Short mmCIF file of C-alpha atoms in Angstrom, two decimals:
data_model
loop_
_atom_site.label_atom_id
_atom_site.label_comp_id
_atom_site.label_asym_id
_atom_site.label_seq_id
_atom_site.Cartn_x
_atom_site.Cartn_y
_atom_site.Cartn_z
CA MET A 802 -37.11 -149.80 -195.70
CA ILE A 803 -37.85 -147.71 -199.02
CA LYS A 804 -41.24 -145.42 -198.90
CA GLU A 805 -44.01 -144.56 -201.68
CA ASN A 806 -42.86 -142.87 -204.18
CA GLU A 807 -38.80 -143.26 -203.66
CA VAL A 808 -36.00 -144.44 -205.29
CA VAL A 809 -32.45 -145.90 -205.25
CA LEU A 810 -30.63 -145.90 -208.22
CA LYS A 811 -26.77 -147.12 -208.54
CA THR A 812 -24.84 -145.01 -210.02
CA GLU A 813 -20.90 -144.27 -210.84
CA ASP A 814 -20.40 -147.63 -208.04
CA GLU A 815 -22.74 -145.20 -205.86
CA TRP A 816 -26.22 -145.79 -204.01
CA ARG A 817 -27.84 -142.86 -204.28
CA HIS A 818 -30.99 -142.65 -202.60
CA TYR A 819 -34.22 -139.83 -203.59
CA THR A 820 -36.27 -139.53 -200.86
CA ASN A 821 -39.42 -136.01 -200.93
CA PRO A 822 -39.71 -135.32 -204.25
CA HIS A 823 -41.07 -131.99 -204.79
CA ARG A 824 -43.03 -133.05 -207.65
CA VAL A 825 -43.73 -136.49 -209.23
CA ILE A 826 -45.07 -136.92 -213.17
CA GLN A 827 -46.94 -139.50 -214.52
CA ILE A 828 -47.57 -140.67 -217.95
CA GLU A 829 -49.88 -142.89 -219.74
CA ARG A 830 -50.52 -141.40 -222.73
CA LEU A 831 -48.63 -141.90 -225.51
CA LEU A 832 -49.21 -138.25 -227.29
CA ASP A 833 -48.08 -136.91 -223.83
CA VAL A 834 -45.20 -138.20 -223.57
CA LEU A 835 -42.35 -136.16 -225.62
CA PRO A 836 -43.83 -133.38 -224.02
CA ALA A 837 -42.97 -135.09 -220.46
CA LEU A 838 -40.02 -135.46 -221.23
CA ARG A 839 -39.45 -131.87 -222.03
CA GLU A 840 -40.73 -130.26 -218.55
CA ILE A 841 -38.46 -132.93 -216.73
CA GLU A 842 -34.84 -131.80 -218.89
CA ASP A 843 -36.32 -128.12 -218.36
CA ARG A 844 -37.37 -128.52 -214.55
CA VAL A 845 -33.65 -130.14 -213.72
CA ASN A 846 -31.69 -127.58 -215.67
CA ARG A 847 -34.09 -124.25 -214.72
CA ASP A 848 -34.49 -125.66 -211.09
CA GLY A 849 -31.54 -127.64 -210.47
CA TRP A 850 -33.80 -130.84 -209.04
CA HIS A 851 -32.65 -134.32 -209.70
CA ALA A 852 -35.03 -136.08 -211.52
CA ALA A 853 -35.83 -139.84 -211.64
CA GLY A 854 -37.57 -142.86 -212.74
CA PHE A 855 -38.34 -144.54 -216.07
CA LEU A 856 -39.78 -144.31 -219.34
CA ALA A 857 -41.74 -147.51 -220.48
CA TYR A 858 -40.25 -150.01 -223.26
CA GLU A 859 -44.35 -148.96 -223.85
CA ALA A 860 -43.40 -145.69 -225.10
CA ALA A 861 -41.12 -146.72 -227.94
CA SER A 862 -43.92 -145.45 -230.11
CA ALA A 863 -43.36 -141.60 -229.33
CA PHE A 864 -40.17 -141.98 -230.40
CA ASP A 865 -40.95 -143.76 -233.41
CA PRO A 866 -44.76 -145.25 -235.11
CA ALA A 867 -42.87 -147.74 -236.73
CA LEU A 868 -42.02 -149.14 -233.30
CA ARG A 869 -44.68 -151.31 -232.83
CA THR A 870 -45.75 -152.43 -228.10
CA HIS A 871 -48.20 -153.99 -226.93
CA ASP A 872 -50.25 -152.29 -224.28
CA THR A 873 -50.32 -152.29 -220.52
CA PRO A 874 -53.54 -150.86 -219.37
CA GLY A 875 -52.68 -148.66 -215.97
CA PHE A 876 -49.06 -149.08 -215.50
CA PRO A 877 -47.76 -145.45 -216.84
CA LEU A 878 -45.55 -145.12 -219.95
CA LEU A 879 -43.53 -142.48 -218.13
CA TRP A 880 -42.97 -142.21 -213.86
CA PHE A 881 -40.43 -139.56 -212.70
CA GLY A 882 -39.89 -137.78 -209.37
CA PHE A 883 -38.39 -134.42 -209.14
CA TYR A 884 -36.38 -134.61 -206.42
CA PRO A 885 -33.55 -132.33 -203.80
CA LYS A 886 -30.19 -133.87 -204.04
CA PRO A 887 -29.91 -137.52 -202.92
CA ARG A 888 -28.20 -138.91 -200.20
CA LEU A 889 -25.41 -141.83 -200.74
CA ILE A 890 -26.23 -144.56 -198.90
CA THR A 891 -24.77 -147.93 -197.79
CA LEU A 892 -27.23 -150.88 -199.32
CA PRO A 893 -27.85 -153.28 -196.99
CA LYS A 894 -27.79 -156.86 -196.74
CA PRO A 895 -31.19 -158.79 -197.11
CA ASP A 896 -32.43 -160.23 -193.42
CA GLN A 897 -35.27 -162.06 -194.98
CA THR A 898 -35.11 -165.25 -196.59
CA LYS A 899 -35.11 -164.64 -200.75
CA PRO A 900 -38.40 -165.37 -202.36
CA ALA A 901 -39.70 -168.34 -204.62
CA PHE A 902 -41.80 -168.15 -207.30
CA THR A 903 -43.59 -170.19 -209.96
CA TRP A 904 -43.27 -168.22 -213.46
CA SER A 905 -45.21 -168.25 -216.12
CA PRO A 906 -45.10 -167.45 -219.40
CA THR A 907 -47.17 -165.26 -221.01
CA VAL A 908 -47.03 -167.77 -224.81
CA ASP A 909 -47.48 -171.26 -224.92
CA ARG A 910 -45.34 -173.41 -226.59
CA GLY A 911 -47.60 -174.08 -229.58
CA ALA A 912 -47.18 -169.75 -230.02
CA TYR A 913 -43.14 -169.95 -229.27
CA ASN A 914 -42.95 -172.75 -231.62
CA SER A 915 -44.65 -170.77 -234.59
CA ALA A 916 -42.72 -167.59 -233.68
CA VAL A 917 -39.06 -168.76 -233.61
CA ASP A 918 -40.21 -170.51 -237.48
CA ARG A 919 -40.73 -167.11 -239.09
CA ILE A 920 -38.03 -165.79 -237.09
CA ARG A 921 -35.71 -168.60 -239.08
CA ASP A 922 -37.62 -167.82 -242.47
CA HIS A 923 -36.98 -164.43 -242.37
CA ILE A 924 -33.35 -164.85 -241.83
CA ALA A 925 -33.09 -167.28 -244.56
CA GLN A 926 -35.06 -164.94 -247.06
CA GLY A 927 -32.45 -162.35 -245.55
CA HIS A 928 -35.37 -160.31 -244.50
CA THR A 929 -32.96 -159.84 -241.44
CA TYR A 930 -30.15 -161.17 -239.37
CA GLN A 931 -31.08 -161.06 -235.61
CA VAL A 932 -34.34 -161.35 -233.72
CA ASN A 933 -34.14 -160.49 -229.49
CA TYR A 934 -37.37 -162.67 -229.21
CA THR A 935 -38.32 -162.75 -225.95
CA MET A 936 -41.01 -163.34 -223.84
CA ARG A 937 -42.72 -162.16 -220.24
CA LEU A 938 -42.72 -164.47 -217.12
CA THR A 939 -45.82 -163.87 -214.62
CA ALA A 940 -45.69 -164.71 -210.62
CA LYS A 941 -47.99 -164.57 -207.85
CA PHE A 942 -46.20 -162.36 -205.84
CA ASP A 943 -47.00 -161.54 -201.86
CA SER A 944 -43.42 -160.51 -200.77
CA ASP A 945 -41.62 -157.78 -199.63
CA PRO A 946 -40.10 -155.75 -203.07
CA TRP A 947 -37.30 -153.98 -201.26
CA ASN A 948 -35.92 -157.70 -199.63
CA PHE A 949 -36.84 -159.24 -203.12
CA PHE A 950 -34.60 -155.90 -204.53
CA LEU A 951 -31.93 -156.78 -202.06
CA HIS A 952 -31.05 -160.49 -203.24
CA LEU A 953 -31.44 -159.45 -206.96
CA ALA A 954 -28.74 -156.63 -206.64
CA GLN A 955 -26.05 -158.92 -204.83
CA ASN A 956 -25.13 -160.59 -207.61
CA GLN A 957 -26.28 -158.35 -210.91
CA ASN A 958 -25.67 -154.84 -209.04
CA ASN A 959 -23.51 -152.77 -212.13
CA HIS A 960 -26.88 -150.88 -213.19
CA ALA A 961 -29.64 -151.24 -210.24
CA ALA A 962 -33.03 -149.73 -209.58
CA TYR A 963 -35.85 -149.23 -207.10
CA ILE A 964 -39.01 -147.47 -207.71
CA ASP A 965 -41.47 -147.71 -205.72
CA THR A 966 -44.57 -145.80 -207.31
CA GLY A 967 -46.86 -146.53 -205.22
CA LYS A 968 -48.79 -149.28 -207.43
CA TYR A 969 -46.42 -150.38 -208.71
CA VAL A 970 -42.76 -151.27 -207.81
CA ILE A 971 -39.90 -151.57 -209.97
CA CYS A 972 -36.92 -153.77 -209.50
CA SER A 973 -33.86 -153.63 -211.34
CA ALA A 974 -30.34 -155.30 -211.79
CA SER A 975 -28.20 -155.96 -214.82
CA PRO A 976 -24.51 -155.56 -215.66
CA GLU A 977 -25.45 -154.63 -218.77
CA LEU A 978 -25.03 -150.27 -219.38
CA PHE A 979 -27.89 -149.27 -221.98
CA PHE A 980 -27.15 -146.21 -222.73
CA GLN A 981 -25.20 -143.21 -220.54
CA LEU A 982 -25.01 -139.24 -221.54
CA GLU A 983 -21.75 -137.74 -220.28
CA ALA A 984 -21.71 -134.09 -221.57
CA ASP A 985 -21.52 -134.80 -225.93
CA THR A 986 -20.66 -138.43 -225.09
CA LEU A 987 -23.19 -141.39 -225.35
CA ILE A 988 -22.00 -144.61 -224.48
CA CYS A 989 -23.40 -148.03 -224.34
CA ARG A 990 -22.34 -151.28 -223.11
CA PRO A 991 -23.76 -153.83 -224.51
CA MET A 992 -23.45 -157.93 -223.30
CA LYS A 993 -23.97 -160.35 -226.23
CA GLY A 994 -21.66 -163.58 -226.30
CA THR A 995 -21.34 -164.42 -222.58
CA THR A 996 -20.93 -167.31 -220.28
CA ARG A 997 -20.87 -168.48 -216.99
CA ARG A 998 -18.35 -167.55 -214.44
CA GLY A 999 -15.89 -170.24 -213.45
CA ARG A 1000 -15.35 -171.30 -209.63
CA THR A 1001 -11.46 -169.97 -209.83
CA THR A 1002 -9.52 -167.84 -211.82
CA ARG A 1003 -8.23 -170.61 -214.02
CA GLU A 1004 -11.98 -171.41 -215.01
CA ASP A 1005 -12.71 -167.69 -215.28
CA GLN A 1006 -9.24 -167.33 -217.66
CA ASP A 1007 -10.84 -170.76 -219.76
CA GLN A 1008 -13.89 -169.41 -219.80
CA VAL A 1009 -12.71 -166.35 -221.80
CA GLN A 1010 -10.60 -168.12 -223.81
CA TRP A 1011 -13.71 -170.20 -225.17
CA LEU A 1012 -15.29 -167.00 -225.94
CA LYS A 1013 -12.39 -165.07 -228.01
CA GLU A 1014 -12.38 -168.60 -229.85
CA SER A 1015 -16.29 -169.12 -230.21
CA GLY A 1016 -17.38 -168.07 -233.78
CA LYS A 1017 -20.80 -168.42 -232.68
CA ASN A 1018 -20.02 -165.91 -229.38
CA ARG A 1019 -17.87 -163.58 -231.52
CA ALA A 1020 -20.49 -163.15 -234.28
CA GLU A 1021 -23.30 -161.84 -231.78
CA ASN A 1022 -20.90 -159.09 -230.62
CA VAL A 1023 -20.22 -157.87 -233.66
CA MET A 1024 -23.83 -158.07 -234.63
CA ILE A 1025 -25.05 -156.06 -231.61
CA VAL A 1026 -22.51 -152.71 -231.46
CA ASP A 1027 -23.13 -153.20 -235.27
CA MET A 1028 -26.91 -152.55 -234.30
CA ILE A 1029 -26.45 -149.62 -231.54
CA ARG A 1030 -23.77 -147.98 -234.01
CA SER A 1031 -26.51 -147.86 -235.95
CA ASP A 1032 -28.68 -146.53 -233.71
CA LEU A 1033 -26.59 -144.20 -232.64
CA GLY A 1034 -25.97 -142.76 -235.70
CA ARG A 1035 -29.33 -141.50 -235.97
CA ILE A 1036 -29.32 -139.48 -233.75
#
């Protein structure tokens, strides 16, 4: 069982458990985000501490004022713990049933349709060529978050994290690598243009061939690679 201010991360096919933090840093104001990141880097390099935590999407404006986000009162823009060397663990199998949720979208059908119409109009006018339209889903949660994470990580665990901040718990599992910095090499592995796994090896091969021949999916993949290449060019 993971306790408050502890973190479990999957890195390079290893599950790492961070416990007994020297200190926890939590930021709730945009102007404090960049100084906090500089402090984190300094502590890691100077003191040999390990930093584990998260930077919220809503912190984007700290890096570029043009990036507009919604306020999330009470939710930290940045949360990191400074830890001693983590220990390697084997992620256990869940010993409870998978919780079931009733999800509710944060926008109604009218707002959704209106947003899609605006996106189509922008594309038609040449203002953009791709928009990743997303919305939040909410659900009542009264289950054990660690058990929920164990179920979540069964199928999607290439890049996964469990972060217990006390007030909030982050349960994250994804097959997609956002970015990874190794020395002077920045690595991104985006996923666009995907399909379901087959039930057999032959079905997997058929799905691969279908993706290769799908103009729509190949276009999606080219667009996301081009976008990331442009973003990395700014760095």
